[in-house]
């Protein structure tokens, strides 16, 4: 048997592991901003059995920024990594989330909205608990 | 530096297998690198915020203690105690978790319910000291959250970086070198075959004459 035969399995294992690590923290069910603001401790349950808590000050900031549209915002906002691109890019297609992010960052509203590391850094400092990253197995397999 | 090559049989099947393997390795490398960038950014911003917050806390603590020392000239210890007990009715610390690119880090929130204390009978310095300590509570809690997050994210960054480096410096170059070696070997074999065929042709032609 050739030397690198086991390497195939190891590489696939690591790739699967990365997908699992990133995606296990995805929410089981997303909640609207309105629902979360009513809760005493705003949180959602995740697929790995844990919870993802939101900071109340960030929820209030989102409500203030969106105004009436706040009731349609589903949280957490899912940002999908695009490993197909050369640079690090995350993307979102939710129209209300796009509106919020564009307003907070002062960038034009485009669908889908692509966010680069500088945007992500600013976004994390403003609404760090409202966003979650995901990695689509479909995108990874198309690489 | 010459790159070590894998011990493989020089067959076309093996070459196809290696090409498939390098595709997976590059895919994994990209995924890991993206995650590493996000985690490193988070780590750097947390370290900066933590250092600034620590300094702020030290300065504020000094200020609060000075205010409290000034108060002792105007208010009795009993008065200070009754003020500190009545100022806040309930203070709740909510500790949860959030996820940053696959790493679960703590989130804290402080909920303070002010007491129904009339501030008028108390000296102004005591009220200021109370406010000062109240603000300090929030900062200390945030610092605890930041420092715990730094530890957790730092651990993950080193783990991911190890994998990225292994792929970048060992695995991918080794597979690339093996693919190059096999391609060259096949080309050489092809050239040899061509020359052999030419020779055979020449020989047959000579015999025919």
PDB file of N, CA, C and O in Angstrom, chain B residues 58-122:
ATOM      1  N   UNK B  58      -8.357  50.065  37.047  1.00  0.00           N
ATOM      2  CA  UNK B  58      -7.373  50.505  38.041  1.00  0.00           C
ATOM      3  C   UNK B  58      -7.562  51.980  38.378  1.00  0.00           C
ATOM      4  O   UNK B  58      -7.559  52.362  39.549  1.00  0.00           O
ATOM      5  N   UNK B  59      -7.758  52.783  37.322  1.00  0.00           N
ATOM      6  CA  UNK B  59      -7.935  54.228  37.536  1.00  0.00           C
ATOM      7  C   UNK B  59      -9.219  54.504  38.314  1.00  0.00           C
ATOM      8  O   UNK B  59      -9.237  55.305  39.243  1.00  0.00           O
ATOM      9  N   UNK B  60     -10.271  53.803  37.907  1.00  0.00           N
ATOM     10  CA  UNK B  60     -11.570  54.020  38.553  1.00  0.00           C
ATOM     11  C   UNK B  60     -11.547  53.576  40.018  1.00  0.00           C
ATOM     12  O   UNK B  60     -12.111  54.227  40.879  1.00  0.00           O
ATOM     13  N   UNK B  61     -10.844  52.461  40.253  1.00  0.00           N
ATOM     14  CA  UNK B  61     -10.752  51.936  41.612  1.00  0.00           C
ATOM     15  C   UNK B  61     -10.050  52.945  42.521  1.00  0.00           C
ATOM     16  O   UNK B  61     -10.467  53.172  43.666  1.00  0.00           O
ATOM     17  N   UNK B  62      -8.999  53.552  41.964  1.00  0.00           N
ATOM     18  CA  UNK B  62      -8.259  54.562  42.736  1.00  0.00           C
ATOM     19  C   UNK B  62      -9.194  55.734  43.063  1.00  0.00           C
ATOM     20  O   UNK B  62      -9.227  56.220  44.187  1.00  0.00           O
ATOM     21  N   UNK B  63      -9.963  56.126  42.059  1.00  0.00           N
ATOM     22  CA  UNK B  63     -10.876  57.264  42.235  1.00  0.00           C
ATOM     23  C   UNK B  63     -11.945  56.930  43.293  1.00  0.00           C
ATOM     24  O   UNK B  63     -12.245  57.744  44.167  1.00  0.00           O
ATOM     25  N   UNK B  64     -12.488  55.705  43.176  1.00  0.00           N
ATOM     26  CA  UNK B  64     -13.549  55.289  44.101  1.00  0.00           C
ATOM     27  C   UNK B  64     -13.036  55.262  45.538  1.00  0.00           C
ATOM     28  O   UNK B  64     -13.726  55.689  46.463  1.00  0.00           O
ATOM     29  N   UNK B  65     -11.798  54.753  45.700  1.00  0.00           N
ATOM     30  CA  UNK B  65     -11.252  54.648  47.053  1.00  0.00           C
ATOM     31  C   UNK B  65     -10.981  56.029  47.651  1.00  0.00           C
ATOM     32  O   UNK B  65     -11.185  56.242  48.843  1.00  0.00           O
ATOM     33  N   UNK B  66     -10.551  56.950  46.788  1.00  0.00           N
ATOM     34  CA  UNK B  66     -10.321  58.323  47.263  1.00  0.00           C
ATOM     35  C   UNK B  66     -11.647  58.932  47.716  1.00  0.00           C
ATOM     36  O   UNK B  66     -11.721  59.570  48.767  1.00  0.00           O
ATOM     37  N   UNK B  67     -12.676  58.697  46.899  1.00  0.00           N
ATOM     38  CA  UNK B  67     -14.001  59.242  47.245  1.00  0.00           C
ATOM     39  C   UNK B  67     -14.515  58.658  48.557  1.00  0.00           C
ATOM     40  O   UNK B  67     -15.042  59.369  49.398  1.00  0.00           O
ATOM     41  N   UNK B  68     -14.289  57.365  48.716  1.00  0.00           N
ATOM     42  CA  UNK B  68     -14.755  56.696  49.941  1.00  0.00           C
ATOM     43  C   UNK B  68     -13.979  57.204  51.159  1.00  0.00           C
ATOM     44  O   UNK B  68     -14.552  57.395  52.235  1.00  0.00           O
ATOM     45  N   UNK B  69     -12.684  57.467  50.962  1.00  0.00           N
ATOM     46  CA  UNK B  69     -11.860  57.985  52.059  1.00  0.00           C
ATOM     47  C   UNK B  69     -12.340  59.391  52.447  1.00  0.00           C
ATOM     48  O   UNK B  69     -12.415  59.731  53.630  1.00  0.00           O
ATOM     49  N   UNK B  70     -12.695  60.188  51.416  1.00  0.00           N
ATOM     50  CA  UNK B  70     -13.212  61.539  51.690  1.00  0.00           C
ATOM     51  C   UNK B  70     -14.528  61.474  52.454  1.00  0.00           C
ATOM     52  O   UNK B  70     -14.811  62.299  53.315  1.00  0.00           O
ATOM     53  N   UNK B  71     -15.305  60.478  52.113  1.00  0.00           N
ATOM     54  CA  UNK B  71     -16.625  60.313  52.745  1.00  0.00           C
ATOM     55  C   UNK B  71     -16.497  60.059  54.243  1.00  0.00           C
ATOM     56  O   UNK B  71     -17.333  60.504  55.020  1.00  0.00           O
ATOM     57  N   UNK B  72     -15.430  59.336  54.603  1.00  0.00           N
ATOM     58  CA  UNK B  72     -15.292  58.964  56.019  1.00  0.00           C
ATOM     59  C   UNK B  72     -15.173  60.198  56.919  1.00  0.00           C
ATOM     60  O   UNK B  72     -15.399  60.108  58.122  1.00  0.00           O
ATOM     61  N   UNK B  73     -14.829  61.343  56.322  1.00  0.00           N
ATOM     62  CA  UNK B  73     -14.751  62.574  57.117  1.00  0.00           C
ATOM     63  C   UNK B  73     -16.145  63.137  57.397  1.00  0.00           C
ATOM     64  O   UNK B  73     -16.367  63.830  58.368  1.00  0.00           O
ATOM     65  N   UNK B  74     -17.073  62.823  56.476  1.00  0.00           N
ATOM     66  CA  UNK B  74     -18.418  63.423  56.577  1.00  0.00           C
ATOM     67  C   UNK B  74     -19.497  62.447  57.062  1.00  0.00           C
ATOM     68  O   UNK B  74     -20.533  62.866  57.549  1.00  0.00           O
ATOM     69  N   UNK B  75     -19.265  61.169  56.854  1.00  0.00           N
ATOM     70  CA  UNK B  75     -20.309  60.195  57.220  1.00  0.00           C
ATOM     71  C   UNK B  75     -19.741  59.095  58.114  1.00  0.00           C
ATOM     72  O   UNK B  75     -18.580  58.707  57.952  1.00  0.00           O
ATOM     73  N   UNK B  76     -20.584  58.613  59.001  1.00  0.00           N
ATOM     74  CA  UNK B  76     -20.151  57.532  59.900  1.00  0.00           C
ATOM     75  C   UNK B  76     -20.170  56.205  59.145  1.00  0.00           C
ATOM     76  O   UNK B  76     -20.887  56.072  58.148  1.00  0.00           O
ATOM     77  N   UNK B  77     -19.399  55.210  59.618  1.00  0.00           N
ATOM     78  CA  UNK B  77     -19.416  53.898  58.935  1.00  0.00           C
ATOM     79  C   UNK B  77     -20.828  53.313  58.829  1.00  0.00           C
ATOM     80  O   UNK B  77     -21.167  52.658  57.850  1.00  0.00           O
ATOM     81  N   UNK B  78     -21.651  53.607  59.826  1.00  0.00           N
ATOM     82  CA  UNK B  78     -23.028  53.089  59.820  1.00  0.00           C
ATOM     83  C   UNK B  78     -23.831  53.706  58.665  1.00  0.00           C
ATOM     84  O   UNK B  78     -24.609  53.022  57.987  1.00  0.00           O
ATOM     85  N   UNK B  79     -23.595  55.002  58.459  1.00  0.00           N
ATOM     86  CA  UNK B  79     -24.285  55.709  57.378  1.00  0.00           C
ATOM     87  C   UNK B  79     -23.841  55.149  56.009  1.00  0.00           C
ATOM     88  O   UNK B  79     -24.673  54.919  55.120  1.00  0.00           O
ATOM     89  N   UNK B  80     -22.526  54.904  55.881  1.00  0.00           N
ATOM     90  CA  UNK B  80     -21.987  54.359  54.632  1.00  0.00           C
ATOM     91  C   UNK B  80     -22.616  52.995  54.370  1.00  0.00           C
ATOM     92  O   UNK B  80     -23.028  52.678  53.243  1.00  0.00           O
ATOM     93  N   UNK B  81     -22.724  52.219  55.418  1.00  0.00           N
ATOM     94  CA  UNK B  81     -23.291  50.867  55.280  1.00  0.00           C
ATOM     95  C   UNK B  81     -24.764  50.921  54.872  1.00  0.00           C
ATOM     96  O   UNK B  81     -25.186  50.200  53.958  1.00  0.00           O
ATOM     97  N   UNK B  82     -25.519  51.780  55.545  1.00  0.00           N
ATOM     98  CA  UNK B  82     -26.957  51.851  55.218  1.00  0.00           C
ATOM     99  C   UNK B  82     -27.156  52.370  53.789  1.00  0.00           C
ATOM    100  O   UNK B  82     -28.058  51.921  53.080  1.00  0.00           O
ATOM    101  N   UNK B  83     -26.265  53.291  53.362  1.00  0.00           N
ATOM    102  CA  UNK B  83     -26.383  53.806  51.984  1.00  0.00           C
ATOM    103  C   UNK B  83     -26.061  52.704  50.965  1.00  0.00           C
ATOM    104  O   UNK B  83     -26.802  52.503  50.008  1.00  0.00           O
ATOM    105  N   UNK B  84     -24.971  51.976  51.220  1.00  0.00           N
ATOM    106  CA  UNK B  84     -24.576  50.930  50.251  1.00  0.00           C
ATOM    107  C   UNK B  84     -25.600  49.807  50.205  1.00  0.00           C
ATOM    108  O   UNK B  84     -25.800  49.186  49.162  1.00  0.00           O
ATOM    109  N   UNK B  85     -26.254  49.543  51.335  1.00  0.00           N
ATOM    110  CA  UNK B  85     -27.264  48.470  51.335  1.00  0.00           C
ATOM    111  C   UNK B  85     -28.564  48.901  50.658  1.00  0.00           C
ATOM    112  O   UNK B  85     -29.246  48.103  50.030  1.00  0.00           O
ATOM    113  N   UNK B  86     -28.860  50.193  50.771  1.00  0.00           N
ATOM    114  CA  UNK B  86     -30.142  50.661  50.229  1.00  0.00           C
ATOM    115  C   UNK B  86     -30.080  51.137  48.793  1.00  0.00           C
ATOM    116  O   UNK B  86     -31.099  51.286  48.134  1.00  0.00           O
ATOM    117  N   UNK B  87     -28.876  51.399  48.311  1.00  0.00           N
ATOM    118  CA  UNK B  87     -28.744  51.969  46.954  1.00  0.00           C
ATOM    119  C   UNK B  87     -29.221  51.003  45.869  1.00  0.00           C
ATOM    120  O   UNK B  87     -29.877  51.373  44.913  1.00  0.00           O
ATOM    121  N   UNK B  88     -28.868  49.752  46.032  1.00  0.00           N
ATOM    122  CA  UNK B  88     -29.261  48.744  45.031  1.00  0.00           C
ATOM    123  C   UNK B  88     -30.173  47.718  45.690  1.00  0.00           C
ATOM    124  O   UNK B  88     -29.833  47.163  46.738  1.00  0.00           O
ATOM    125  N   UNK B  89     -31.312  47.487  45.043  1.00  0.00           N
ATOM    126  CA  UNK B  89     -32.227  46.498  45.627  1.00  0.00           C
ATOM    127  C   UNK B  89     -31.839  45.084  45.205  1.00  0.00           C
ATOM    128  O   UNK B  89     -31.819  44.161  46.003  1.00  0.00           O
ATOM    129  N   UNK B  90     -31.544  44.992  43.932  1.00  0.00           N
ATOM    130  CA  UNK B  90     -31.201  43.661  43.414  1.00  0.00           C
ATOM    131  C   UNK B  90     -30.160  43.789  42.303  1.00  0.00           C
ATOM    132  O   UNK B  90     -30.305  44.649  41.427  1.00  0.00           O
ATOM    133  N   UNK B  91     -29.131  42.966  42.362  1.00  0.00           N
ATOM    134  CA  UNK B  91     -28.142  42.951  41.272  1.00  0.00           C
ATOM    135  C   UNK B  91     -27.992  41.516  40.807  1.00  0.00           C
ATOM    136  O   UNK B  91     -27.680  40.629  41.598  1.00  0.00           O
ATOM    137  N   UNK B  92     -28.282  41.307  39.543  1.00  0.00           N
ATOM    138  CA  UNK B  92     -28.221  39.932  39.016  1.00  0.00           C
ATOM    139  C   UNK B  92     -27.179  39.838  37.919  1.00  0.00           C
ATOM    140  O   UNK B  92     -27.143  40.680  37.024  1.00  0.00           O
ATOM    141  N   UNK B  93     -26.359  38.818  38.029  1.00  0.00           N
ATOM    142  CA  UNK B  93     -25.361  38.596  36.977  1.00  0.00           C
ATOM    143  C   UNK B  93     -25.855  37.436  36.111  1.00  0.00           C
ATOM    144  O   UNK B  93     -26.100  36.345  36.625  1.00  0.00           O
ATOM    145  N   UNK B  94     -26.060  37.712  34.848  1.00  0.00           N
ATOM    146  CA  UNK B  94     -26.517  36.660  33.926  1.00  0.00           C
ATOM    147  C   UNK B  94     -25.293  36.160  33.164  1.00  0.00           C
ATOM    148  O   UNK B  94     -24.587  36.945  32.540  1.00  0.00           O
ATOM    149  N   UNK B  95     -25.032  34.863  33.263  1.00  0.00           N
ATOM    150  CA  UNK B  95     -23.896  34.301  32.535  1.00  0.00           C
ATOM    151  C   UNK B  95     -24.406  33.294  31.516  1.00  0.00           C
ATOM    152  O   UNK B  95     -25.092  32.341  31.866  1.00  0.00           O
ATOM    153  N   UNK B  96     -24.097  33.537  30.290  1.00  0.00           N
ATOM    154  CA  UNK B  96     -24.489  32.621  29.217  1.00  0.00           C
ATOM    155  C   UNK B  96     -23.294  32.352  28.330  1.00  0.00           C
ATOM    156  O   UNK B  96     -22.154  32.658  28.706  1.00  0.00           O
ATOM    157  N   UNK B  97     -23.563  31.796  27.166  1.00  0.00           N
ATOM    158  CA  UNK B  97     -22.464  31.573  26.224  1.00  0.00           C
ATOM    159  C   UNK B  97     -22.867  32.071  24.843  1.00  0.00           C
ATOM    160  O   UNK B  97     -24.046  32.169  24.524  1.00  0.00           O
ATOM    161  N   UNK B  98     -21.879  32.398  24.050  1.00  0.00           N
ATOM    162  CA  UNK B  98     -22.119  32.719  22.646  1.00  0.00           C
ATOM    163  C   UNK B  98     -21.046  31.979  21.852  1.00  0.00           C
ATOM    164  O   UNK B  98     -20.067  31.477  22.440  1.00  0.00           O
ATOM    165  N   UNK B  99     -21.234  31.908  20.561  1.00  0.00           N
ATOM    166  CA  UNK B  99     -20.302  31.130  19.757  1.00  0.00           C
ATOM    167  C   UNK B  99     -19.598  32.031  18.749  1.00  0.00           C
ATOM    168  O   UNK B  99     -20.238  32.784  18.033  1.00  0.00           O
ATOM    169  N   UNK B 100     -18.272  31.961  18.750  1.00  0.00           N
ATOM    170  CA  UNK B 100     -17.482  32.738  17.780  1.00  0.00           C
ATOM    171  C   UNK B 100     -16.748  31.736  16.896  1.00  0.00           C
ATOM    172  O   UNK B 100     -15.828  31.073  17.355  1.00  0.00           O
ATOM    173  N   UNK B 101     -17.184  31.615  15.661  1.00  0.00           N
ATOM    174  CA  UNK B 101     -16.577  30.698  14.692  1.00  0.00           C
ATOM    175  C   UNK B 101     -16.256  29.328  15.302  1.00  0.00           C
ATOM    176  O   UNK B 101     -15.142  28.828  15.201  1.00  0.00           O
ATOM    177  N   UNK B 102     -17.215  28.762  15.962  1.00  0.00           N
ATOM    178  CA  UNK B 102     -17.054  27.417  16.518  1.00  0.00           C
ATOM    179  C   UNK B 102     -16.504  27.350  17.923  1.00  0.00           C
ATOM    180  O   UNK B 102     -16.378  26.272  18.488  1.00  0.00           O
ATOM    181  N   UNK B 103     -16.184  28.487  18.514  1.00  0.00           N
ATOM    182  CA  UNK B 103     -15.664  28.474  19.896  1.00  0.00           C
ATOM    183  C   UNK B 103     -16.724  29.073  20.820  1.00  0.00           C
ATOM    184  O   UNK B 103     -17.216  30.173  20.572  1.00  0.00           O
ATOM    185  N   UNK B 104     -17.044  28.307  21.854  1.00  0.00           N
ATOM    186  CA  UNK B 104     -18.062  28.785  22.791  1.00  0.00           C
ATOM    187  C   UNK B 104     -17.383  29.652  23.855  1.00  0.00           C
ATOM    188  O   UNK B 104     -16.494  29.170  24.562  1.00  0.00           O
ATOM    189  N   UNK B 105     -17.777  30.900  23.924  1.00  0.00           N
ATOM    190  CA  UNK B 105     -17.179  31.813  24.907  1.00  0.00           C
ATOM    191  C   UNK B 105     -18.269  32.397  25.811  1.00  0.00           C
ATOM    192  O   UNK B 105     -19.430  32.448  25.413  1.00  0.00           O
ATOM    193  N   UNK B 106     -17.886  32.805  27.031  1.00  0.00           N
ATOM    194  CA  UNK B 106     -18.928  33.314  27.931  1.00  0.00           C
ATOM    195  C   UNK B 106     -19.426  34.713  27.580  1.00  0.00           C
ATOM    196  O   UNK B 106     -18.688  35.516  27.016  1.00  0.00           O
ATOM    197  N   UNK B 107     -20.682  34.971  27.932  1.00  0.00           N
ATOM    198  CA  UNK B 107     -21.268  36.315  27.803  1.00  0.00           C
ATOM    199  C   UNK B 107     -21.859  36.647  29.166  1.00  0.00           C
ATOM    200  O   UNK B 107     -22.508  35.794  29.777  1.00  0.00           O
ATOM    201  N   UNK B 108     -21.612  37.836  29.624  1.00  0.00           N
ATOM    202  CA  UNK B 108     -22.179  38.227  30.920  1.00  0.00           C
ATOM    203  C   UNK B 108     -23.013  39.481  30.757  1.00  0.00           C
ATOM    204  O   UNK B 108     -22.769  40.280  29.859  1.00  0.00           O
ATOM    205  N   UNK B 109     -23.978  39.613  31.593  1.00  0.00           N
ATOM    206  CA  UNK B 109     -24.823  40.801  31.607  1.00  0.00           C
ATOM    207  C   UNK B 109     -25.168  41.109  33.058  1.00  0.00           C
ATOM    208  O   UNK B 109     -25.410  40.184  33.844  1.00  0.00           O
ATOM    209  N   UNK B 110     -25.144  42.374  33.397  1.00  0.00           N
ATOM    210  CA  UNK B 110     -25.447  42.754  34.779  1.00  0.00           C
ATOM    211  C   UNK B 110     -26.772  43.499  34.785  1.00  0.00           C
ATOM    212  O   UNK B 110     -26.952  44.473  34.054  1.00  0.00           O
ATOM    213  N   UNK B 111     -27.670  43.002  35.595  1.00  0.00           N
ATOM    214  CA  UNK B 111     -28.964  43.687  35.708  1.00  0.00           C
ATOM    215  C   UNK B 111     -29.102  44.235  37.116  1.00  0.00           C
ATOM    216  O   UNK B 111     -29.100  43.470  38.082  1.00  0.00           O
ATOM    217  N   UNK B 112     -29.181  45.535  37.198  1.00  0.00           N
ATOM    218  CA  UNK B 112     -29.244  46.183  38.511  1.00  0.00           C
ATOM    219  C   UNK B 112     -30.604  46.848  38.697  1.00  0.00           C
ATOM    220  O   UNK B 112     -31.071  47.588  37.831  1.00  0.00           O
ATOM    221  N   UNK B 113     -31.217  46.550  39.833  1.00  0.00           N
ATOM    222  CA  UNK B 113     -32.498  47.176  40.156  1.00  0.00           C
ATOM    223  C   UNK B 113     -32.233  48.188  41.270  1.00  0.00           C
ATOM    224  O   UNK B 113     -31.851  47.785  42.379  1.00  0.00           O
ATOM    225  N   UNK B 114     -32.383  49.474  41.006  1.00  0.00           N
ATOM    226  CA  UNK B 114     -32.053  50.445  42.063  1.00  0.00           C
ATOM    227  C   UNK B 114     -33.023  50.385  43.240  1.00  0.00           C
ATOM    228  O   UNK B 114     -34.206  50.083  43.076  1.00  0.00           O
ATOM    229  N   UNK B 115     -32.480  50.655  44.402  1.00  0.00           N
ATOM    230  CA  UNK B 115     -33.299  50.620  45.617  1.00  0.00           C
ATOM    231  C   UNK B 115     -34.098  51.898  45.776  1.00  0.00           C
ATOM    232  O   UNK B 115     -33.851  52.897  45.087  1.00  0.00           O
ATOM    233  N   UNK B 116     -35.062  51.853  46.705  1.00  0.00           N
ATOM    234  CA  UNK B 116     -35.890  53.058  46.900  1.00  0.00           C
ATOM    235  C   UNK B 116     -35.297  53.923  48.008  1.00  0.00           C
ATOM    236  O   UNK B 116     -35.938  54.223  49.009  1.00  0.00           O
ATOM    237  N   UNK B 117     -34.079  54.299  47.851  1.00  0.00           N
ATOM    238  CA  UNK B 117     -33.384  55.066  48.875  1.00  0.00           C
ATOM    239  C   UNK B 117     -33.404  56.543  48.509  1.00  0.00           C
ATOM    240  O   UNK B 117     -33.100  56.903  47.369  1.00  0.00           O
ATOM    241  N   UNK B 118     -33.779  57.374  49.464  1.00  0.00           N
ATOM    242  CA  UNK B 118     -33.751  58.820  49.188  1.00  0.00           C
ATOM    243  C   UNK B 118     -32.322  59.302  49.400  1.00  0.00           C
ATOM    244  O   UNK B 118     -31.766  59.162  50.494  1.00  0.00           O
ATOM    245  N   UNK B 119     -31.696  59.858  48.367  1.00  0.00           N
ATOM    246  CA  UNK B 119     -30.277  60.201  48.519  1.00  0.00           C
ATOM    247  C   UNK B 119     -30.017  61.476  49.324  1.00  0.00           C
ATOM    248  O   UNK B 119     -28.899  61.701  49.775  1.00  0.00           O
ATOM    249  N   UNK B 120     -31.078  62.288  49.534  1.00  0.00           N
ATOM    250  CA  UNK B 120     -30.863  63.602  50.160  1.00  0.00           C
ATOM    251  C   UNK B 120     -30.101  63.574  51.495  1.00  0.00           C
ATOM    252  O   UNK B 120     -29.185  64.374  51.703  1.00  0.00           O
ATOM    253  N   UNK B 121     -30.460  62.668  52.425  1.00  0.00           N
ATOM    254  CA  UNK B 121     -29.762  62.765  53.729  1.00  0.00           C
ATOM    255  C   UNK B 121     -28.272  62.397  53.692  1.00  0.00           C
ATOM    256  O   UNK B 121     -27.562  62.604  54.668  1.00  0.00           O
ATOM    257  N   UNK B 122     -27.821  61.834  52.583  1.00  0.00           N
ATOM    258  CA  UNK B 122     -26.427  61.381  52.520  1.00  0.00           C
ATOM    259  C   UNK B 122     -25.526  62.419  51.859  1.00  0.00           C
ATOM    260  O   UNK B 122     -25.959  63.122  50.941  1.00  0.00           O
TER     261      UNK B 122
END
